[in-house]
């Protein structure tokens, strides 16, 4: 059996990684962690893997899953069910294991189809063009606030059928709620709980309307869809619709911001963006992923990289580090938009593979070429601020000028 690496060097690197310096640029720290050994242990006992093959194995192993609800009290979350923000997360696809996960994922996948995403293309292009008009008129603006933040929320609203007039307040409600995906503290819950409740109440009204008068949107499809005598209950429907906002909003915001920053910092790559926007977006996802790690709990005895795993153990796969693993990618720290092999772990893997990946790709594949076609003078301006999070990598602000 291989051994686990722990001790001062691991702790020091992890400590540095969680300072603002590490968060500005975690990739040097990841490289050092990757070389210490395949399996590392944090002082609190959590195991960490950083190499591509091991992170992929963790994401695909059915013996590793989401923390079972019975174990949440051991993690200090005994009252999770009383918090709307946590209830909406731990009972959603993102928080559950088979067989419940299998059933819910099958039901939603039959409605949230590739065709439905393709059909969003023209509306997405219109929304992108409107936001570019505003950016252009402003001359200098924060790209996050002016573009990357509103676009995903508007696209998910369009998908579900939230009318335009109701969309603006949603952006901040979902932001407050999805803060629990980053960290769960009493301060975060203070804002996240009422926000999660407000989103759920709104979606409840929308679902009731669609039951009366179905339309062509995803909410109507989920209300109506029945498969082999099974359908989403009213409660499951609201959890699912809420999850699409919570999981799909800031992740996509950060793909747009990280991707734009990388493109502005590597202007020599722009011809490649226009040559193949789909390949370019895959490389941008690999190079600086909005999600940097995924968390699992050992459900049944298993092993990773030759290390035995005991039920109940927590293991985190640093997918952001895996995406820069030289064992997997040639010259991994180089952005190369025409890289032949870009299959990264940015959307996870296995049964929890991102449900919204086609939608995030659609938005980015339209947005990036359009931004540079319409705003050829687009440049960074001073004052960019990285987000203070180890899991969700992005920007709080990314000032740009269009002149
Ligand atoms: C660039 C943008 C995005 C990134 C990087 C991303 C990343 C991820 C990752 C890494 C997971 C797996 C989590 C795990 O294994 O624990 C995941 C799951 C999920 N994502 Fe995304 N996501 C993005 C956009 C979206 C969008 C736009 C939606 C919906 C509209 C969405 C909905 C979901 C859902 C529902 C799950 C849970 C799937 C399951 O557990 O079966 N995501 N996402």
Coordinates of C-alpha atoms and ligand atoms in Angstrom, one line a residue:
X1 CA 0.0 0.0 0.0
X2 CA 1.3 3.5 -0.8
X3 CA 1.7 5.9 2.0
X4 CA 0.0 9.2 2.7
X5 CA 2.1 12.4 2.9
X6 CA 1.3 14.7 5.8
X7 CA 3.2 17.1 8.0
X8 CA 4.7 20.5 8.0
X9 CA 5.3 20.9 4.3
X10 CA 1.7 19.9 3.4
X11 CA 0.2 22.2 6.0
X12 CA 2.4 25.1 5.1
X13 CA 1.5 24.8 1.4
X14 CA -2.2 24.5 2.2
X15 CA -2.0 27.5 4.6
X16 CA -0.4 29.6 1.9
X17 CA -2.9 28.5 -0.7
X18 CA -5.7 29.8 1.4
X19 CA -4.1 33.3 1.8
X20 CA -4.9 35.9 -0.9
X21 CA -1.4 35.3 -2.5
X22 CA -2.3 31.6 -3.1
X23 CA -5.7 32.5 -4.3
X24 CA -4.4 35.1 -6.8
X25 CA -2.3 32.3 -8.4
X26 CA -2.8 28.8 -6.9
X27 CA -1.0 27.0 -9.7
X28 CA 2.5 27.1 -8.2
X29 CA 1.3 25.8 -4.9
X30 CA -0.7 23.1 -6.7
X31 CA 2.5 22.0 -8.6
X32 CA 4.4 21.6 -5.3
X33 CA 1.5 19.7 -3.7
X34 CA 1.3 17.4 -6.7
X35 CA 4.9 16.5 -6.4
X36 CA 4.9 15.8 -2.7
X37 CA 2.9 12.6 -3.3
X38 CA -0.4 11.3 -4.7
X39 CA -2.4 11.4 -1.5
X40 CA -1.9 14.1 1.1
X41 CA -3.5 14.5 4.5
X42 CA -4.7 17.8 6.0
X43 CA -4.2 18.3 9.8
X44 CA -8.0 17.7 10.3
X45 CA -7.7 14.3 8.6
X46 CA -9.2 15.2 5.2
X47 CA -7.4 13.5 2.3
X48 CA -6.4 15.4 -0.8
X49 CA -5.5 14.2 -4.3
X50 CA -4.1 16.6 -6.9
X51 CA -3.0 14.4 -9.9
X52 CA -5.2 14.1 -12.9
X53 CA -5.6 10.3 -12.9
X54 CA -6.4 10.2 -9.1
X55 CA -8.8 13.2 -9.3
X56 CA -10.6 11.5 -12.2
X57 CA -10.7 8.2 -10.3
X58 CA -12.2 9.9 -7.3
X59 CA -14.9 11.6 -9.4
X60 CA -15.8 8.3 -11.0
X61 CA -15.7 5.9 -8.1
X62 CA -19.2 4.8 -7.0
X63 CA -17.8 3.8 -3.5
X64 CA -17.1 7.5 -2.9
X65 CA -20.2 9.7 -2.7
X66 CA -21.8 12.8 -1.3
X67 CA -21.8 13.0 2.5
X68 CA -24.9 10.9 3.5
X69 CA -27.5 13.0 5.3
X70 CA -27.1 10.9 8.5
X71 CA -23.5 12.0 8.7
X72 CA -24.2 15.8 8.4
X73 CA -24.5 16.1 12.2
X74 CA -20.9 14.8 12.6
X75 CA -19.8 17.6 10.3
X76 CA -21.4 20.2 12.6
X77 CA -24.6 20.5 10.5
X78 CA -27.2 18.8 12.8
X79 CA -29.7 21.6 12.0
X80 CA -29.3 21.5 8.2
X81 CA -32.9 20.8 7.5
X82 CA -34.0 24.0 9.3
X83 CA -32.0 26.1 6.9
X84 CA -33.7 26.6 3.5
X85 CA -30.3 27.3 2.0
X86 CA -28.9 24.0 3.1
X87 CA -32.0 22.0 2.6
X88 CA -32.1 23.1 -1.1
X89 CA -28.5 22.0 -1.5
X90 CA -28.3 18.7 0.5
X91 CA -31.5 17.3 -0.9
X92 CA -30.6 18.3 -4.5
X93 CA -28.7 16.3 -7.1
X94 CA -25.5 17.9 -5.8
X95 CA -26.0 16.4 -2.3
X96 CA -27.4 12.9 -2.8
X97 CA -26.3 9.4 -3.8
X98 CA -27.8 6.6 -5.8
X99 CA -30.5 5.3 -6.0
X100 CA -32.2 8.7 -5.3
X101 CA -29.6 10.5 -7.4
X102 CA -30.2 8.1 -10.3
X103 CA -33.9 8.6 -10.3
X104 CA -33.9 12.4 -10.1
X105 CA -31.1 12.8 -12.7
X106 CA -33.0 10.6 -15.1
X107 CA -36.2 12.6 -14.7
X108 CA -34.5 16.0 -15.2
X109 CA -32.3 14.8 -18.1
X110 CA -35.3 13.9 -20.1
X111 CA -36.5 17.5 -20.0
X112 CA -33.2 19.4 -19.9
X113 CA -32.1 18.1 -23.3
X114 CA -29.3 19.1 -25.7
X115 CA -32.0 20.3 -28.1
X116 CA -33.5 22.6 -25.5
X117 CA -30.0 24.1 -24.9
X118 CA -29.4 24.5 -28.7
X119 CA -32.7 26.3 -29.0
X120 CA -31.5 28.9 -26.4
X121 CA -28.8 30.0 -28.9
X122 CA -30.6 32.9 -30.6
X123 CA -31.9 34.3 -27.3
X124 CA -28.5 34.0 -25.8
X125 CA -26.9 35.9 -28.7
X126 CA -29.4 38.7 -28.3
X127 CA -28.7 39.0 -24.6
X128 CA -25.0 39.0 -25.3
X129 CA -25.4 41.7 -27.9
X130 CA -27.4 43.9 -25.5
X131 CA -24.8 43.6 -22.8
X132 CA -22.0 44.4 -25.3
X133 CA -24.0 47.5 -26.3
X134 CA -24.0 48.6 -22.7
X135 CA -20.3 47.9 -22.3
X136 CA -19.5 49.8 -25.4
X137 CA -21.6 52.8 -24.3
X138 CA -19.9 52.8 -20.8
X139 CA -16.3 52.8 -22.3
X140 CA -14.8 51.6 -19.0
X141 CA -16.7 49.1 -16.8
X142 CA -16.4 46.2 -14.5
X143 CA -16.8 43.2 -16.7
X144 CA -18.1 41.1 -13.9
X145 CA -20.9 43.4 -12.9
X146 CA -21.7 44.6 -16.5
X147 CA -21.6 41.2 -18.3
X148 CA -20.4 38.1 -16.6
X149 CA -22.9 38.4 -13.7
X150 CA -26.1 39.2 -15.5
X151 CA -25.7 36.9 -18.5
X152 CA -25.9 33.4 -16.9
X153 CA -28.8 34.4 -14.6
X154 CA -30.7 35.7 -17.6
X155 CA -30.0 32.6 -19.7
X156 CA -31.2 30.3 -16.9
X157 CA -34.3 32.5 -16.4
X158 CA -35.0 32.2 -20.2
X159 CA -34.6 28.4 -20.0
X160 CA -37.0 28.0 -17.0
X161 CA -39.4 30.7 -18.3
X162 CA -38.9 33.4 -15.7
X163 CA -40.3 36.6 -17.4
X164 CA -37.8 39.4 -18.2
X165 CA -39.4 41.8 -15.7
X166 CA -38.8 39.4 -12.8
X167 CA -35.2 38.6 -13.5
X168 CA -33.2 41.5 -11.9
X169 CA -33.8 40.7 -8.2
X170 CA -33.0 37.0 -8.9
X171 CA -29.4 37.8 -9.6
X172 CA -28.6 38.9 -6.0
X173 CA -30.9 36.4 -4.3
X174 CA -29.2 33.5 -6.1
X175 CA -25.8 35.0 -5.3
X176 CA -26.6 35.2 -1.6
X177 CA -27.9 31.7 -1.6
X178 CA -25.1 30.0 -3.5
X179 CA -22.5 31.4 -1.1
X180 CA -23.2 28.2 0.9
X181 CA -21.5 26.3 -1.9
X182 CA -18.3 28.0 -0.9
X183 CA -18.5 28.0 2.9
X184 CA -21.2 27.4 5.5
X185 CA -20.9 29.9 8.4
X186 CA -23.7 31.5 10.5
X187 CA -23.0 34.9 8.7
X188 CA -23.4 33.3 5.3
X189 CA -26.6 31.5 6.4
X190 CA -28.1 34.8 7.7
X191 CA -28.3 36.0 4.1
X192 CA -28.5 32.7 2.3
X193 CA -31.6 31.3 4.1
X194 CA -34.0 34.2 3.3
X195 CA -32.6 34.3 -0.3
X196 CA -33.1 30.5 -0.8
X197 CA -36.7 30.8 0.6
X198 CA -37.5 33.8 -1.7
X199 CA -36.2 31.9 -4.8
X200 CA -38.2 28.8 -3.8
X201 CA -41.4 30.9 -3.2
X202 CA -41.0 32.6 -6.6
X203 CA -40.4 29.3 -8.4
X204 CA -43.4 27.8 -6.6
X205 CA -45.6 30.5 -8.1
X206 CA -44.1 29.9 -11.5
X207 CA -44.7 26.2 -11.3
X208 CA -48.3 26.7 -10.2
X209 CA -48.8 29.0 -13.3
X210 CA -47.3 26.4 -15.6
X211 CA -49.5 23.7 -14.2
X212 CA -52.5 25.8 -15.3
X213 CA -51.0 27.0 -18.6
X214 CA -48.0 25.0 -19.8
X215 CA -45.6 26.8 -22.3
X216 CA -42.5 25.7 -24.1
X217 CA -40.1 26.3 -21.3
X218 CA -38.2 23.9 -19.0
X219 CA -40.4 24.6 -16.0
X220 CA -43.5 23.4 -18.1
X221 CA -41.5 20.4 -19.3
X222 CA -40.5 19.4 -15.8
X223 CA -44.1 19.9 -14.5
X224 CA -45.5 17.7 -17.3
X225 CA -42.8 15.1 -17.7
X226 CA -43.7 11.6 -16.5
X227 CA -41.6 8.6 -17.1
X228 CA -42.6 5.0 -16.5
X229 CA -45.3 6.3 -14.1
X230 CA -42.7 8.4 -12.2
X231 CA -42.5 12.2 -12.0
X232 CA -40.9 14.9 -9.9
X233 CA -42.9 15.7 -6.8
X234 CA -43.8 19.3 -6.2
X235 CA -41.0 19.6 -3.7
X236 CA -38.4 17.9 -5.9
X237 CA -39.4 20.2 -8.8
X238 CA -38.7 23.3 -6.8
X239 CA -35.4 21.9 -5.5
X240 CA -34.4 21.1 -9.0
X241 CA -35.3 24.5 -10.5
X242 CA -33.5 26.2 -7.6
X243 CA -30.4 24.1 -8.2
X244 CA -30.2 25.1 -11.8
X245 CA -29.8 28.7 -10.6
X246 CA -27.5 27.9 -7.7
X247 CA -25.2 25.6 -9.6
X248 CA -25.3 27.3 -12.9
X249 CA -25.0 31.0 -12.2
X250 CA -21.7 32.0 -10.5
X251 CA -19.9 29.1 -12.1
X252 CA -20.7 30.5 -15.5
X253 CA -20.0 34.0 -14.4
X254 CA -16.5 32.9 -13.4
X255 CA -15.9 31.0 -16.7
X256 CA -16.7 34.3 -18.5
X257 CA -14.4 36.3 -16.2
X258 CA -11.5 33.9 -16.0
X259 CA -11.8 33.2 -19.7
X260 CA -11.8 36.9 -20.6
X261 CA -8.9 37.7 -18.3
X262 CA -6.9 34.8 -19.9
X263 CA -7.7 36.0 -23.4
X264 CA -6.8 39.6 -22.6
X265 CA -3.5 38.4 -21.1
X266 CA -2.7 36.3 -24.2
X267 CA -3.7 38.5 -27.2
X268 CA -1.5 36.3 -29.5
X269 CA -4.2 33.6 -29.0
X270 CA -7.1 35.6 -30.4
X271 CA -6.9 34.3 -34.0
X272 CA -7.2 30.8 -32.5
X273 CA -10.3 31.8 -30.6
X274 CA -12.0 32.8 -33.9
X275 CA -10.7 29.8 -35.7
X276 CA -12.4 27.3 -33.3
X277 CA -14.5 28.8 -30.5
X278 CA -15.5 25.4 -29.1
X279 CA -11.9 24.2 -28.8
X280 CA -10.9 27.6 -27.3
X281 CA -13.6 27.3 -24.6
X282 CA -12.4 23.8 -23.6
X283 CA -8.9 25.1 -23.2
X284 CA -10.1 28.1 -21.2
X285 CA -12.0 25.8 -18.9
X286 CA -8.9 23.6 -18.4
X287 CA -6.5 26.6 -17.9
X288 CA -8.4 28.4 -15.2
X289 CA -11.5 26.5 -14.0
X290 CA -14.3 28.2 -12.1
X291 CA -14.6 25.1 -9.9
X292 CA -11.2 24.1 -8.3
X293 CA -12.1 21.1 -6.2
X294 CA -14.8 18.5 -5.6
X295 CA -15.6 16.9 -2.3
X296 CA -16.4 13.2 -1.6
X297 CA -17.1 11.0 1.4
X298 CA -16.0 7.3 1.4
X299 CA -19.3 5.3 1.4
X300 CA -17.7 1.8 1.1
X301 CA -14.1 0.6 1.5
X302 CA -12.1 1.8 -1.5
X303 CA -8.7 2.8 -2.5
X304 CA -7.1 5.6 -4.5
X305 CA -3.5 5.7 -5.7
X306 CA -2.9 2.5 -3.7
X307 CA -4.1 4.1 -0.4
X308 CA -6.9 2.3 1.4
X309 CA -9.9 4.5 2.2
X310 CA -12.2 3.9 5.2
X311 CA -15.9 4.6 5.2
X312 CA -16.7 8.0 6.6
X313 CA -13.4 9.5 5.4
X314 CA -13.5 12.8 3.6
X315 CA -11.5 13.2 0.4
X316 CA -11.1 16.3 -1.8
X317 CA -10.0 16.1 -5.4
X318 CA -8.2 19.3 -6.4
X319 CA -9.4 19.3 -10.0
X320 CA -7.8 22.7 -10.6
X321 CA -4.5 21.1 -9.9
X322 CA -5.3 18.0 -12.0
X323 CA -6.0 20.3 -15.0
X324 CA -2.3 21.5 -14.9
X325 CA -0.8 18.0 -14.2
X326 CA 2.2 17.5 -16.6
X327 CA 1.5 13.7 -16.4
X328 CA -1.6 14.4 -18.4
X329 CA -1.1 17.6 -20.4
X330 CA 2.0 18.7 -22.3
X331 CA 3.3 22.1 -21.1
X332 CA 0.2 22.4 -18.9
X333 CA 0.8 26.0 -17.7
X334 CA 0.7 27.3 -21.3
X335 CA -2.6 28.6 -22.7
X336 CA -3.0 27.1 -26.1
X337 CA -6.5 27.5 -27.6
X338 CA -5.8 25.0 -30.3
X339 CA -4.4 22.3 -27.9
X340 CA -5.4 18.9 -29.3
X341 CA -6.3 17.3 -26.0
X342 CA -8.2 19.5 -23.6
X343 CA -10.4 17.0 -21.8
X344 CA -10.3 18.5 -18.3
X345 CA -12.0 17.8 -15.0
X346 CA -13.6 21.3 -14.9
X347 CA -17.1 19.9 -15.1
X348 CA -16.3 17.0 -12.7
X349 CA -16.8 13.4 -13.8
X350 CA -18.9 10.3 -13.1
X351 CA -22.5 10.4 -12.1
X352 CA -22.4 14.0 -10.9
X353 CA -20.8 15.3 -14.1
X354 CA -22.2 18.8 -14.6
X355 CA -25.7 18.8 -15.9
X356 CA -25.4 22.3 -17.3
X357 CA -22.1 21.8 -19.2
X358 CA -23.7 22.2 -22.6
X359 CA -25.4 25.5 -21.5
X360 CA -22.2 27.0 -20.0
X361 CA -20.3 26.0 -23.2
X362 CA -23.0 27.6 -25.4
X363 CA -22.8 30.9 -23.5
X364 CA -19.0 31.1 -23.6
X365 CA -18.7 29.9 -27.2
X366 CA -21.0 32.8 -28.3
X367 CA -19.8 35.4 -25.9
X368 CA -16.0 35.3 -26.4
X369 CA -15.8 35.7 -30.2
X370 CA -18.6 38.2 -30.1
X371 CA -16.9 40.4 -27.5
X372 CA -13.7 40.6 -29.5
X373 CA -15.5 41.1 -32.9
X374 CA -17.6 43.9 -31.6
X375 CA -15.1 45.4 -29.2
X376 CA -11.7 45.1 -30.9
X377 CA -10.2 47.6 -28.5
X378 CA -11.1 45.6 -25.4
X379 CA -8.3 45.8 -22.8
X380 CA -7.9 45.3 -19.1
X381 CA -8.1 48.4 -16.9
X382 CA -6.5 48.6 -13.4
X383 CA -8.1 47.3 -10.2
X384 CA -9.0 43.6 -10.9
X385 CA -9.8 41.7 -7.7
X386 CA -9.7 37.9 -7.4
X387 CA -12.5 36.2 -5.5
X388 CA -11.6 35.1 -2.0
X389 CA -12.4 31.4 -2.3
X390 CA -10.5 28.1 -2.8
X391 CA -13.3 26.3 -4.4
X392 CA -14.9 28.8 -6.7
X393 CA -12.2 30.6 -8.7
X394 CA -13.2 33.9 -10.3
X395 CA -13.1 37.6 -10.0
X396 CA -15.0 40.0 -7.7
X397 CA -14.2 42.7 -10.3
X398 CA -12.4 42.7 -13.6
X399 CA -12.3 46.3 -14.9
X400 CA -12.0 46.6 -18.7
X401 CA -11.9 49.4 -21.2
X402 CA -13.4 49.2 -24.7
X403 CA -11.8 52.3 -26.2
Ligands
LIG1 C1 -18.6 26.9 -16.4 C2 -19.7 26.7 -15.7 C3 -19.9 25.5 -14.9 C4 -18.9 24.7 -14.2 C5 -17.4 24.9 -14.2 C6 -19.6 23.7 -13.5 C7 -19.0 22.7 -12.7 C8 -19.7 21.7 -12.1 C9 -19.0 20.6 -11.4 C10 -17.5 20.4 -11.2 C11 -20.0 19.7 -11.0 C12 -19.8 18.4 -10.3 C13 -19.8 18.6 -8.8 C14 -19.4 17.3 -8.0 O1 -19.0 16.3 -8.7 O2 -19.5 17.3 -6.8 C15 -21.3 20.3 -11.5 C16 -22.5 19.7 -11.2 C17 -23.7 20.3 -11.6 N1 -23.9 21.4 -12.3 FE1 -22.4 22.6 -13.1 N2 -21.0 23.9 -13.7 C18 -21.2 24.9 -14.6 C19 -22.3 25.4 -15.1 C20 -23.6 24.9 -14.8 C21 -24.8 25.3 -15.4 C22 -25.0 26.4 -16.4 C23 -25.8 24.6 -14.8 C24 -27.3 24.6 -15.0 C25 -28.0 25.4 -15.7 C26 -25.2 23.6 -13.9 C27 -25.8 22.7 -13.2 C28 -25.2 21.6 -12.5 C29 -25.9 20.6 -11.8 C30 -27.5 20.5 -11.6 C31 -25.0 19.8 -11.2 C32 -25.2 18.5 -10.3 C33 -25.3 17.3 -11.2 C34 -25.4 16.0 -10.4 O3 -25.0 16.0 -9.2 O4 -25.9 15.1 -10.9 N3 -23.8 23.8 -13.9 N4 -21.0 21.4 -12.2

